[in-house]
Each structure stands twice: as structure tokens, then as C-alpha cells.
């Protein structure tokens, strides 16, 4: 079992070495703008998970407050750090959750057709189009317009991918929701190249 954040750091170095220097500089400056940021607006443990239902890849509606559950917010399928984290959670967290009677749910603002396909992941992937849930939890932010051309070059038009009029994303965040729909654990990562450690997620679930 590897260390997720070590793997993410290696990915960050790999990305930097494989893109043009001017793009690497924009990505580095963008990331460093988030390092040390604290999401003061984020929901606190002990508060209720918003009772919203979100669409899955097949168009069905899934209630996010229906715990016990681990809810993972990610930026989108275009984000390599998100893909690495989600696959690590599938390998290291999902089997334990099944033993603990909890679900794993991933949420991003991407449209259902553009989200990670169910053939790649063995847990529920939901679309928070318009960031309704992310905003309710206080974990979204607007991207710097100066970085938009760089992201458009790398991944395409984020607004189109998300079906949104605004360039807004959630901070990568993990929440643990108990059987009463109450948030018992929340870990927000403004630096999108770091993520919640699988061991911390499992400890929070076991503490329910």
C-alpha cells in the first residue's frame, strides 16, 4: 500500500516536466496561490448534510445525506490528481467501507455524461451541476480568470464540461456522514495536489 500524497507529489513533478514551460509556470503559480488557504466557510462537523439528491451517470437521483457514507468531492475527470485519488480510495478505502456498512460516493460539478464512467469506478459518481451542494457546504471557489486560457489549452472549456456559466470548482474535500445524515468529519484541501489520507477516512468512519 503506497502513500497517496507521495504518489500525488510524484504526479505533480511528472506533470510539470511534460507540459511546456510557460504552462508549467502558470500551473505552479495557480497551485501556490492555494497552498496554506483555509476554507473558513466550510461546513463544520455536527451540522446536517444538505438533503439534496444528485444525478448519477444513468440519470437516477441519489440522496447525499443518506449515510453512513464517505462523500468525496473532486474537481473533474480531467484532473489527474482527482483520478489518482479516486482510484486509491477504490483500492484502499472501498473494501473496508463495505465491511463497515458505509458507502463511498464521489461528487464533481461535471455533467453526468462527462463524469468518470461507472466502468472505471465501483462506487457511485454524482454530478453537482451548478455546484449547488458544494456551495451549500461552503467548499467552492472561483478560478482566477488569468489561468483560464491555460486550463482551456490543457483540458478544454471547463464551463462547457460542467454545463455552467461560471468557472467555479469545489476544493477537493472528504466528508463522513453518519446514519442520521450528520457530518462527522470534513477535510478540505485548497491545494488540489494533496488529498485526505485513506487511513484518516477509515478512522473517521470507524468512529461513527
Short mmCIF file of C-alpha atoms in Angstrom, two decimals:
data_model
loop_
_atom_site.label_atom_id
_atom_site.label_comp_id
_atom_site.label_asym_id
_atom_site.label_seq_id
_atom_site.Cartn_x
_atom_site.Cartn_y
_atom_site.Cartn_z
CA UNK A 1 0.00 0.00 0.00
CA UNK A 2 1.60 3.25 -1.15
CA UNK A 3 1.31 6.70 0.35
CA UNK A 4 -1.30 8.71 -1.54
CA UNK A 5 0.27 12.14 -1.03
CA UNK A 6 3.71 10.84 -2.04
CA UNK A 7 2.14 9.49 -5.24
CA UNK A 8 0.40 12.85 -5.79
CA UNK A 9 3.69 14.74 -5.34
CA UNK A 10 5.33 12.46 -7.92
CA UNK A 11 2.44 13.13 -10.29
CA UNK A 12 2.83 16.89 -9.77
CA UNK A 13 6.51 16.67 -10.73
CA UNK A 14 5.66 14.49 -13.73
CA UNK A 15 3.00 16.92 -14.98
CA UNK A 16 5.42 19.83 -14.62
CA UNK A 17 8.05 18.01 -16.67
CA UNK A 18 5.70 17.07 -19.51
CA UNK A 19 3.99 20.38 -20.30
CA UNK A 20 5.51 23.46 -21.95
CA UNK A 21 7.48 25.68 -19.57
CA UNK A 22 5.03 28.58 -19.77
CA UNK A 23 2.11 26.29 -18.89
CA UNK A 24 4.10 24.72 -16.05
CA UNK A 25 4.74 28.18 -14.62
CA UNK A 26 1.03 29.09 -14.68
CA UNK A 27 0.10 25.77 -13.02
CA UNK A 28 2.78 26.27 -10.36
CA UNK A 29 1.63 29.82 -9.58
CA UNK A 30 -2.01 28.73 -9.55
CA UNK A 31 -1.32 25.89 -7.12
CA UNK A 32 0.86 28.02 -4.86
CA UNK A 33 -1.98 30.50 -4.58
CA UNK A 34 -3.97 27.81 -2.78
CA UNK A 35 -1.24 26.46 -0.51
CA UNK A 36 -1.99 27.43 3.07
CA UNK A 37 -5.52 28.62 2.27
CA UNK A 38 -8.10 27.59 4.86
CA UNK A 39 -11.70 27.20 3.78
CA UNK A 40 -13.27 29.11 6.67
CA UNK A 41 -16.67 28.89 5.00
CA UNK A 42 -16.71 25.08 5.01
CA UNK A 43 -19.39 23.18 6.92
CA UNK A 44 -18.38 22.04 10.39
CA UNK A 45 -18.72 18.61 11.98
CA UNK A 46 -22.05 18.28 13.76
CA UNK A 47 -24.04 20.07 11.07
CA UNK A 48 -26.53 18.31 8.84
CA UNK A 49 -25.59 17.25 5.33
CA UNK A 50 -27.87 19.16 2.91
CA UNK A 51 -30.80 16.97 1.89
CA UNK A 52 -30.18 17.17 -1.84
CA UNK A 53 -30.42 14.49 -4.49
CA UNK A 54 -27.90 14.50 -7.32
CA UNK A 55 -27.93 12.66 -10.66
CA UNK A 56 -25.70 9.66 -11.24
CA UNK A 57 -24.25 8.59 -14.58
CA UNK A 58 -27.50 6.89 -15.61
CA UNK A 59 -29.70 9.84 -14.64
CA UNK A 60 -31.01 8.38 -11.39
CA UNK A 61 -31.22 10.67 -8.36
CA UNK A 62 -29.22 9.78 -5.24
CA UNK A 63 -29.67 11.44 -1.81
CA UNK A 64 -26.30 12.57 -0.47
CA UNK A 65 -27.43 12.77 3.17
CA UNK A 66 -28.28 9.06 3.23
CA UNK A 67 -25.45 7.74 5.42
CA UNK A 68 -23.35 6.20 6.70
CA UNK A 69 -21.30 7.39 3.77
CA UNK A 70 -17.99 8.85 2.69
CA UNK A 71 -18.60 11.70 0.22
CA UNK A 72 -15.59 12.72 -1.87
CA UNK A 73 -15.66 16.00 -3.80
CA UNK A 74 -13.29 16.17 -6.77
CA UNK A 75 -12.68 18.77 -9.48
CA UNK A 76 -13.47 16.63 -12.50
CA UNK A 77 -12.43 13.64 -14.59
CA UNK A 78 -9.99 15.96 -16.41
CA UNK A 79 -7.94 16.38 -13.20
CA UNK A 80 -5.17 13.74 -12.97
CA UNK A 81 -4.81 14.28 -9.21
CA UNK A 82 -8.51 13.51 -8.77
CA UNK A 83 -8.27 10.33 -10.81
CA UNK A 84 -5.28 9.12 -8.79
CA UNK A 85 -7.05 9.87 -5.51
CA UNK A 86 -10.33 8.21 -6.52
CA UNK A 87 -8.61 5.07 -7.69
CA UNK A 88 -6.59 4.93 -4.47
CA UNK A 89 -9.79 5.28 -2.46
CA UNK A 90 -11.32 2.46 -4.51
CA UNK A 91 -8.38 0.20 -3.70
CA UNK A 92 -7.74 1.15 -0.08
CA UNK A 93 -10.99 2.58 1.32
CA UNK A 94 -13.89 0.92 -0.50
CA UNK A 95 -13.24 -2.68 0.65
CA UNK A 96 -13.08 -1.55 4.29
CA UNK A 97 -16.24 0.55 3.93
CA UNK A 98 -18.15 -2.46 2.71
CA UNK A 99 -17.15 -4.26 5.91
CA UNK A 100 -18.19 -1.21 7.96
CA UNK A 101 -21.58 -0.84 6.29
CA UNK A 102 -20.81 2.56 4.72
CA UNK A 103 -20.99 3.77 1.12
CA UNK A 104 -18.47 5.64 -0.99
CA UNK A 105 -19.82 8.47 -3.15
CA UNK A 106 -17.82 10.77 -5.42
CA UNK A 107 -19.19 14.19 -6.44
CA UNK A 108 -18.00 16.69 -9.05
CA UNK A 109 -19.65 19.56 -10.94
CA UNK A 110 -19.20 17.78 -14.27
CA UNK A 111 -22.24 16.89 -16.35
CA UNK A 112 -23.21 13.21 -15.93
CA UNK A 113 -22.05 12.21 -19.41
CA UNK A 114 -18.63 13.73 -18.82
CA UNK A 115 -18.06 12.40 -15.33
CA UNK A 116 -15.96 9.33 -14.60
CA UNK A 117 -17.70 6.32 -16.09
CA UNK A 118 -19.10 3.61 -13.87
CA UNK A 119 -16.98 1.05 -15.71
CA UNK A 120 -13.87 2.69 -14.25
CA UNK A 121 -15.14 3.04 -10.68
CA UNK A 122 -17.01 0.59 -8.48
CA UNK A 123 -18.84 3.22 -6.43
CA UNK A 124 -21.43 5.91 -7.07
CA UNK A 125 -20.35 9.01 -9.03
CA UNK A 126 -22.71 12.00 -8.85
CA UNK A 127 -22.93 15.33 -10.69
CA UNK A 128 -23.32 18.52 -8.69
CA UNK A 129 -24.13 20.65 -11.73
CA UNK A 130 -24.00 24.31 -10.81
CA UNK A 131 -22.20 23.42 -7.56
CA UNK A 132 -25.46 23.52 -5.56
CA UNK A 133 -24.22 21.05 -2.96
CA UNK A 134 -20.66 22.37 -2.96
CA UNK A 135 -21.88 25.90 -2.34
CA UNK A 136 -24.21 24.75 0.43
CA UNK A 137 -21.20 23.14 2.10
CA UNK A 138 -19.04 26.25 1.60
CA UNK A 139 -16.30 24.45 -0.33
CA UNK A 140 -16.40 26.10 -3.78
CA UNK A 141 -14.23 28.84 -5.25
CA UNK A 142 -13.95 30.86 -8.44
CA UNK A 143 -10.86 30.26 -10.53
CA UNK A 144 -8.56 33.12 -11.46
CA UNK A 145 -9.57 34.31 -14.97
CA UNK A 146 -5.88 34.72 -15.78
CA UNK A 147 -5.42 30.95 -15.58
CA UNK A 148 -8.40 30.10 -17.77
CA UNK A 149 -6.54 30.16 -21.13
CA UNK A 150 -4.00 27.70 -19.74
CA UNK A 151 -6.69 25.32 -18.49
CA UNK A 152 -8.57 25.65 -21.79
CA UNK A 153 -5.36 24.65 -23.59
CA UNK A 154 -4.83 21.62 -21.35
CA UNK A 155 -8.34 20.25 -20.87
CA UNK A 156 -10.86 22.22 -22.89
CA UNK A 157 -13.56 24.60 -21.72
CA UNK A 158 -14.34 23.84 -18.07
CA UNK A 159 -17.62 25.76 -18.25
CA UNK A 160 -18.77 23.59 -21.15
CA UNK A 161 -17.61 20.41 -19.42
CA UNK A 162 -19.57 21.41 -16.32
CA UNK A 163 -22.59 22.85 -18.12
CA UNK A 164 -22.17 26.02 -16.05
CA UNK A 165 -21.95 29.72 -16.81
CA UNK A 166 -19.27 30.34 -14.21
CA UNK A 167 -15.78 28.94 -13.78
CA UNK A 168 -16.31 27.52 -10.31
CA UNK A 169 -14.99 24.34 -8.73
CA UNK A 170 -15.09 22.62 -5.34
CA UNK A 171 -11.98 22.27 -3.24
CA UNK A 172 -11.11 18.55 -3.04
CA UNK A 173 -12.97 17.54 0.12
CA UNK A 174 -13.87 14.38 2.01
CA UNK A 175 -16.88 14.23 4.33
CA UNK A 176 -18.06 11.38 6.53
CA UNK A 177 -21.82 11.38 7.10
CA UNK A 178 -23.43 9.26 9.81
CA UNK A 179 -26.67 7.30 9.66
CA UNK A 180 -28.65 10.36 10.76
CA UNK A 181 -27.31 12.49 7.90
CA UNK A 182 -24.97 14.50 10.16
CA UNK A 183 -21.46 15.44 9.05
CA UNK A 184 -18.99 13.89 11.49
CA UNK A 185 -15.75 14.56 9.59
CA UNK A 186 -14.74 17.06 6.91
CA UNK A 187 -11.30 17.59 5.39
CA UNK A 188 -10.90 20.36 2.80
CA UNK A 189 -7.82 20.62 0.54
CA UNK A 190 -7.45 24.01 -1.18
CA UNK A 191 -4.15 22.69 -2.59
CA UNK A 192 -5.62 20.35 -5.20
CA UNK A 193 -2.41 18.29 -5.42
CA UNK A 194 -2.92 16.95 -1.89
CA UNK A 195 -5.76 14.75 -0.64
CA UNK A 196 -7.17 13.14 2.50
CA UNK A 197 -5.21 10.08 3.55
CA UNK A 198 -7.15 6.80 3.29
CA UNK A 199 -6.25 5.93 6.90
CA UNK A 200 -7.85 9.18 8.13
CA UNK A 201 -11.04 8.43 6.21
CA UNK A 202 -11.31 4.93 7.66
CA UNK A 203 -10.61 6.19 11.18
CA UNK A 204 -13.45 8.70 10.86
CA UNK A 205 -15.86 6.00 9.68
CA UNK A 206 -14.86 3.64 12.49
CA UNK A 207 -15.50 6.45 14.98
CA UNK A 208 -19.18 6.72 13.95
#
